[in-house]
Short mmCIF file of C-alpha atoms and ligand atoms in Angstrom, two decimals:
data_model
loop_
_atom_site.label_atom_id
_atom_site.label_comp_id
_atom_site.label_asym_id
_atom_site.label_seq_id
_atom_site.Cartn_x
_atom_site.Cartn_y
_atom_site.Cartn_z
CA UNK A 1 -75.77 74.72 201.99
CA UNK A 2 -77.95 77.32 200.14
CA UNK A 3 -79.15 75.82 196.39
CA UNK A 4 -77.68 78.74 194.81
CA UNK A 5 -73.95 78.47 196.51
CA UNK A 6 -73.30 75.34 193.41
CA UNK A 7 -70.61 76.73 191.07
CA UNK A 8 -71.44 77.69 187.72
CA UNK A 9 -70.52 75.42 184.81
CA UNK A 10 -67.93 77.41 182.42
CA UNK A 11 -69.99 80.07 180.05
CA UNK A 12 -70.77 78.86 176.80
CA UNK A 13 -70.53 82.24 174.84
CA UNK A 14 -70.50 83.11 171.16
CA UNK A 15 -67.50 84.43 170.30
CA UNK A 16 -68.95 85.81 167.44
CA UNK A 17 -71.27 87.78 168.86
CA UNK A 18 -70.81 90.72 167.99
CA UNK A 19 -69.86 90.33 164.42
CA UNK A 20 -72.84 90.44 162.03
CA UNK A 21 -75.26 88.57 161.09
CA UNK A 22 -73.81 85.23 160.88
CA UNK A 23 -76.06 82.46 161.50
CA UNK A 24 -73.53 81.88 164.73
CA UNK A 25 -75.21 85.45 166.01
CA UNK A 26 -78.32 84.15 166.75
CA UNK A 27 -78.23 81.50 170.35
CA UNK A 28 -79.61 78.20 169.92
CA UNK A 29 -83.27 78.19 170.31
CA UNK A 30 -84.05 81.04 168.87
CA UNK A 31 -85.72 82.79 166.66
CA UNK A 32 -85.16 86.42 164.50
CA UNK A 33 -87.59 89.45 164.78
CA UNK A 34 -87.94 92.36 163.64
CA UNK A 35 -90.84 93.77 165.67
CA UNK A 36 -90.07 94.08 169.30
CA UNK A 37 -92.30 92.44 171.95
CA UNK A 38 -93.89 93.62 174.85
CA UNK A 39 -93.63 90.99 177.90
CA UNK A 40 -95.00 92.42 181.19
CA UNK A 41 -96.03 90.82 184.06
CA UNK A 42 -97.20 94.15 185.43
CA UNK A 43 -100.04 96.57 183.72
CA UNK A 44 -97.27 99.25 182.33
CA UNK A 45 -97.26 102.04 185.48
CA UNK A 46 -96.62 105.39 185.41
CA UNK A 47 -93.40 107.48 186.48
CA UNK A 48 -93.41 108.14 190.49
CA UNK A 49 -93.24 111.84 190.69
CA UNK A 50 -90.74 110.69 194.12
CA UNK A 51 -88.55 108.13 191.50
CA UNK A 52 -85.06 107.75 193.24
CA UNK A 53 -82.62 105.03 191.61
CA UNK A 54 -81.22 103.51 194.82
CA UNK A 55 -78.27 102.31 195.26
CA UNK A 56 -77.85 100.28 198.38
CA UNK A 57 -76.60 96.93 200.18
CA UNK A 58 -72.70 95.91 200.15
CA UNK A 59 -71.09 98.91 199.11
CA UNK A 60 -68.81 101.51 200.35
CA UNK A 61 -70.93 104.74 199.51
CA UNK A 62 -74.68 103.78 199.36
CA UNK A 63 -76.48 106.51 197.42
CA UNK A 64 -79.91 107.87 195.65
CA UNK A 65 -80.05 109.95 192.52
CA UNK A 66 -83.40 111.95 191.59
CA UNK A 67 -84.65 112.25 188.21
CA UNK A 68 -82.49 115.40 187.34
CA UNK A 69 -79.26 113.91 189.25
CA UNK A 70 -79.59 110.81 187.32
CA UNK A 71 -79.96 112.32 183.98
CA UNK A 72 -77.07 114.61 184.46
CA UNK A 73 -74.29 111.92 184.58
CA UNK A 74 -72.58 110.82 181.72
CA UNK A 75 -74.33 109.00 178.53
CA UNK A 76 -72.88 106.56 176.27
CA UNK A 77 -74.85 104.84 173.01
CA UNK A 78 -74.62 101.08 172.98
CA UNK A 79 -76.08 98.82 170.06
CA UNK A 80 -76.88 95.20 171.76
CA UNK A 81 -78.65 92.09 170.62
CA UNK A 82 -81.75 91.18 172.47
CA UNK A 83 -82.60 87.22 173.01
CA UNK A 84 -85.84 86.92 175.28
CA UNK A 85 -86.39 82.86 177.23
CA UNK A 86 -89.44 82.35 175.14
CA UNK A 87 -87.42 82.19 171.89
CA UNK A 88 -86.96 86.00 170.57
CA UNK A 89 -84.18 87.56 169.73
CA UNK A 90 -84.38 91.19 167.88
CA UNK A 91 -80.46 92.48 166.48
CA UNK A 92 -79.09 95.96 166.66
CA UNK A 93 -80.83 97.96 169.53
CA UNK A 94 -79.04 101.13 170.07
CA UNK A 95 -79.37 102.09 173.37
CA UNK A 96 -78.81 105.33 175.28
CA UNK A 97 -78.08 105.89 178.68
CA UNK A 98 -76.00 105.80 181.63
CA UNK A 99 -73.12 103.20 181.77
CA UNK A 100 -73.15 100.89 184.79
CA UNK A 101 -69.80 101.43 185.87
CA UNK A 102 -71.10 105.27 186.25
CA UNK A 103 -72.60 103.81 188.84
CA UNK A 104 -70.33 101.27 190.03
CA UNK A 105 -67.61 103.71 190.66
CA UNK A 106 -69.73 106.42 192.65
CA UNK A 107 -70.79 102.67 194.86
CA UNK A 108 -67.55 101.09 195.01
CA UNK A 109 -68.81 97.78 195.89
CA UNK A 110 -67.40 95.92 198.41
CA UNK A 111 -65.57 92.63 197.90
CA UNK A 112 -68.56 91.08 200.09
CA UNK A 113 -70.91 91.78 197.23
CA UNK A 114 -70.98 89.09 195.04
CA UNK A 115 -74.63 89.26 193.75
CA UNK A 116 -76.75 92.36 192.40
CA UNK A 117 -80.59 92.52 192.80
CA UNK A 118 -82.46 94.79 190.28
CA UNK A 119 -85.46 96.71 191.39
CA UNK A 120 -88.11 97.31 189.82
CA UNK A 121 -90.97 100.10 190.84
CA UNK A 122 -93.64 97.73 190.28
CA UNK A 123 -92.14 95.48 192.82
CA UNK A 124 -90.41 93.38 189.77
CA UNK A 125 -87.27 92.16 190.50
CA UNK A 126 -83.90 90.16 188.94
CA UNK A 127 -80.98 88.66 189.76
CA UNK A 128 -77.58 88.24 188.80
CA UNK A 129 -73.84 87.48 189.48
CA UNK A 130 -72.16 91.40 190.37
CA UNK A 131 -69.49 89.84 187.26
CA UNK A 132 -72.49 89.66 184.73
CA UNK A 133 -73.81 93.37 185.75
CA UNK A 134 -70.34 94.72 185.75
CA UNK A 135 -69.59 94.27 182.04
CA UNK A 136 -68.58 96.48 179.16
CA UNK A 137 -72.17 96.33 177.07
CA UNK A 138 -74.44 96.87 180.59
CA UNK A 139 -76.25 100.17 181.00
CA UNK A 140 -79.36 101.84 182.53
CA UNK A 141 -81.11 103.58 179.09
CA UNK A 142 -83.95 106.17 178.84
CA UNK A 143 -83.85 105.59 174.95
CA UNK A 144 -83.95 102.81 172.39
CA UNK A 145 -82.72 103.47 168.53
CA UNK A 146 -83.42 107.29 169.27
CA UNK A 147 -86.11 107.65 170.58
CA UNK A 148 -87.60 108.01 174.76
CA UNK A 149 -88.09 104.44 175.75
CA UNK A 150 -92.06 103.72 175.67
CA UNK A 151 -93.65 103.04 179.11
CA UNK A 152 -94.55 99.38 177.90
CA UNK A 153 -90.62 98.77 177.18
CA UNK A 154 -89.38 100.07 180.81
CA UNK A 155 -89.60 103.71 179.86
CA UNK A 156 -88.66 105.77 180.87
CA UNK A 157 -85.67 103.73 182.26
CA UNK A 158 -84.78 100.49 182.36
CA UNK A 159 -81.81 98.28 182.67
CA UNK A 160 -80.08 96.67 179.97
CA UNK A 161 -77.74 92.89 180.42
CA UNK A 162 -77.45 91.78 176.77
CA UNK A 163 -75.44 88.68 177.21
CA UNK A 164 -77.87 87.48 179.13
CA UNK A 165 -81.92 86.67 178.48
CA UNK A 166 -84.21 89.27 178.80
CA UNK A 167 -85.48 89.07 181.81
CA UNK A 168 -82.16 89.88 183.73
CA UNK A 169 -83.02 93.85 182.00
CA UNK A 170 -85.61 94.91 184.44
CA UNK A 171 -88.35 97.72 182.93
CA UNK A 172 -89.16 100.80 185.19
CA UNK A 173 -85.59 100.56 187.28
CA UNK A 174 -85.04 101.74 190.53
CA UNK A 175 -82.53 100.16 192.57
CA UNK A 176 -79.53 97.78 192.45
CA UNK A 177 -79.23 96.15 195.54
CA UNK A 178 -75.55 94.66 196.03
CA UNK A 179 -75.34 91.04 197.78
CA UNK A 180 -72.98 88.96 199.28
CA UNK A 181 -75.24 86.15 198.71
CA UNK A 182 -77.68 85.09 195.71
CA UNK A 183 -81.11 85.29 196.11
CA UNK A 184 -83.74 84.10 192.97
CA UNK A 185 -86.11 87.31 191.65
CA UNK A 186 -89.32 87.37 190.68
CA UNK A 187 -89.30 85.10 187.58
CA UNK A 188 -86.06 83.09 188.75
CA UNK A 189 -88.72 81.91 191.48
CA UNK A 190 -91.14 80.75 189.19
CA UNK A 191 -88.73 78.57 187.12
CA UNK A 192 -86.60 80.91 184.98
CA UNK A 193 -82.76 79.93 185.56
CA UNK A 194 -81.17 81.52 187.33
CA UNK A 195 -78.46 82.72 185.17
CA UNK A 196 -79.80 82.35 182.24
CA UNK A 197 -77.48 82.64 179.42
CA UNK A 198 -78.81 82.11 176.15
CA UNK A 199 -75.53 80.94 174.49
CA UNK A 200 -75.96 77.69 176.64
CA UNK A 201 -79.78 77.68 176.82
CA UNK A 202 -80.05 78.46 180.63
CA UNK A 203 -83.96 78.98 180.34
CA UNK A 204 -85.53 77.05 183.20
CA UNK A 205 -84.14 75.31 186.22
N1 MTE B 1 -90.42 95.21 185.58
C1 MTE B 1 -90.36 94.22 184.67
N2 MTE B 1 -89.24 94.08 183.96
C2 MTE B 1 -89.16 93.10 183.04
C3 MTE B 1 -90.25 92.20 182.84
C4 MTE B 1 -91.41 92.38 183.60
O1 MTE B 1 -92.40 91.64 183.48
N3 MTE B 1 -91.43 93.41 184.50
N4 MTE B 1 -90.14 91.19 181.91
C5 MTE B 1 -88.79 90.77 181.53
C6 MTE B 1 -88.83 89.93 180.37
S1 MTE B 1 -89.26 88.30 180.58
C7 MTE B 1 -88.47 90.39 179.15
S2 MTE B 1 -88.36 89.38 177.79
C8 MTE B 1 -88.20 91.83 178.94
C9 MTE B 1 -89.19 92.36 177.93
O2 MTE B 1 -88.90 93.69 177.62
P1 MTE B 1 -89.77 94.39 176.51
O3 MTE B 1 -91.22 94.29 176.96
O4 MTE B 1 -89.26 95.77 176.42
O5 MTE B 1 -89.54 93.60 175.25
O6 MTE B 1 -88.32 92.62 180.11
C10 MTE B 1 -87.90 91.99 181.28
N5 MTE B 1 -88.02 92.96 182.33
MO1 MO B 2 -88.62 87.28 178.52
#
């Protein structure tokens, strides 16, 4: 039986977490800033003149958007908590973008796929249950409290998971890959867990 077939302890998640700045907003672990981080793996590449988000795997209606097709669907504004593994956490980022159920209903994904794989140009990539990608407060965003997102922050798009750390919001996005089974990305190979929710301190496995 594959490691990643175990069932998932219930979610320990803050039901306060979206309602100010109570001490109970911030996960165990962590700590407040006001700055915001850079954390690449990769040097920060430039935009592929050929970018095509790619939508593909278990799904009824794989598809590719271009640049232009991509930025002509629907935006929405969404103001998230971020809470990186190595003990971050930075409050109100307003992000702008596409919703992922934009997405989700052009894809209609099957009820094989389970799992969701982002992609990321550089070859980074992230896993994550299809139920933790399909979620109100999930979106692909060109912009952060305004402004373009910089290249160093995913720019100019990225995804965006808030409830879970960091890590699951892969910079420089360009394809969701549904699953019918899990398989670890790049840092859920090299120890991060592989769910990783910070409300029960799922940092390493
Ligand atoms: N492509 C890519 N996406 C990535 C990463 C990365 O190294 N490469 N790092 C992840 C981690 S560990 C974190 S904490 C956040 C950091 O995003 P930021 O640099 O915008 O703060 O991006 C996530 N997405
Ligand atoms: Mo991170």
């Amino acid at each position: 039986m594959s490691l990643f077939k175990r069932q998932a302890p219930e979610r320990a998640t803050n039901p306060n977490a979206k309602e100010g700045p109570g001490p109970d907003r911030l996960p165990p672990g962590q700590y407040l800033t006001r700055k915001w981080p850079v954390l690449s793996y990769e040097r920060t590449p430039s935009f592929p003149p050929d970018w095509r988000l790619k939508i593909s795997g278990e799904v009824e209606q794989p598809f590719e958007l271009t640049w232009e097709e991509f930025l002509a669907l629907p935006r929405v504004t969404i103001t998230t908590d971020i809470h990186c593994v190595t003990t971050w956490s930075r409050f109100d980022n307003t992000w702008e973008g596409v919703h992922i159920r934009e997405i989700l209903k052009r894809a209609r994904p099957l009820p094989s796929a389970r799992y969701v794989m982002a992609h990321s140009w550089t070859g980074y990539t992230t896993n994550m249950p299809l139920s933790s990608l399909d979620d109100d407060d999930v979106l692909i965003a060109i912009k952060h409290d305004g402004k373009d997102l910089e290249p160093d922050h995913g720019g100019p798009v990225r995804l965006v998971v808030p409830k879970l750390y960091f890590y699951k919001s892969a910079k420089w996005l360009d394809g969701l890959e549904f699953m019918a089974e899990d398989r670890p990305g790049f840092w859920e190979m090299r120890g991060y867990h592989n769910r990783g929710d910070p409300w029960a301190e799922e940092r390493y496995w």
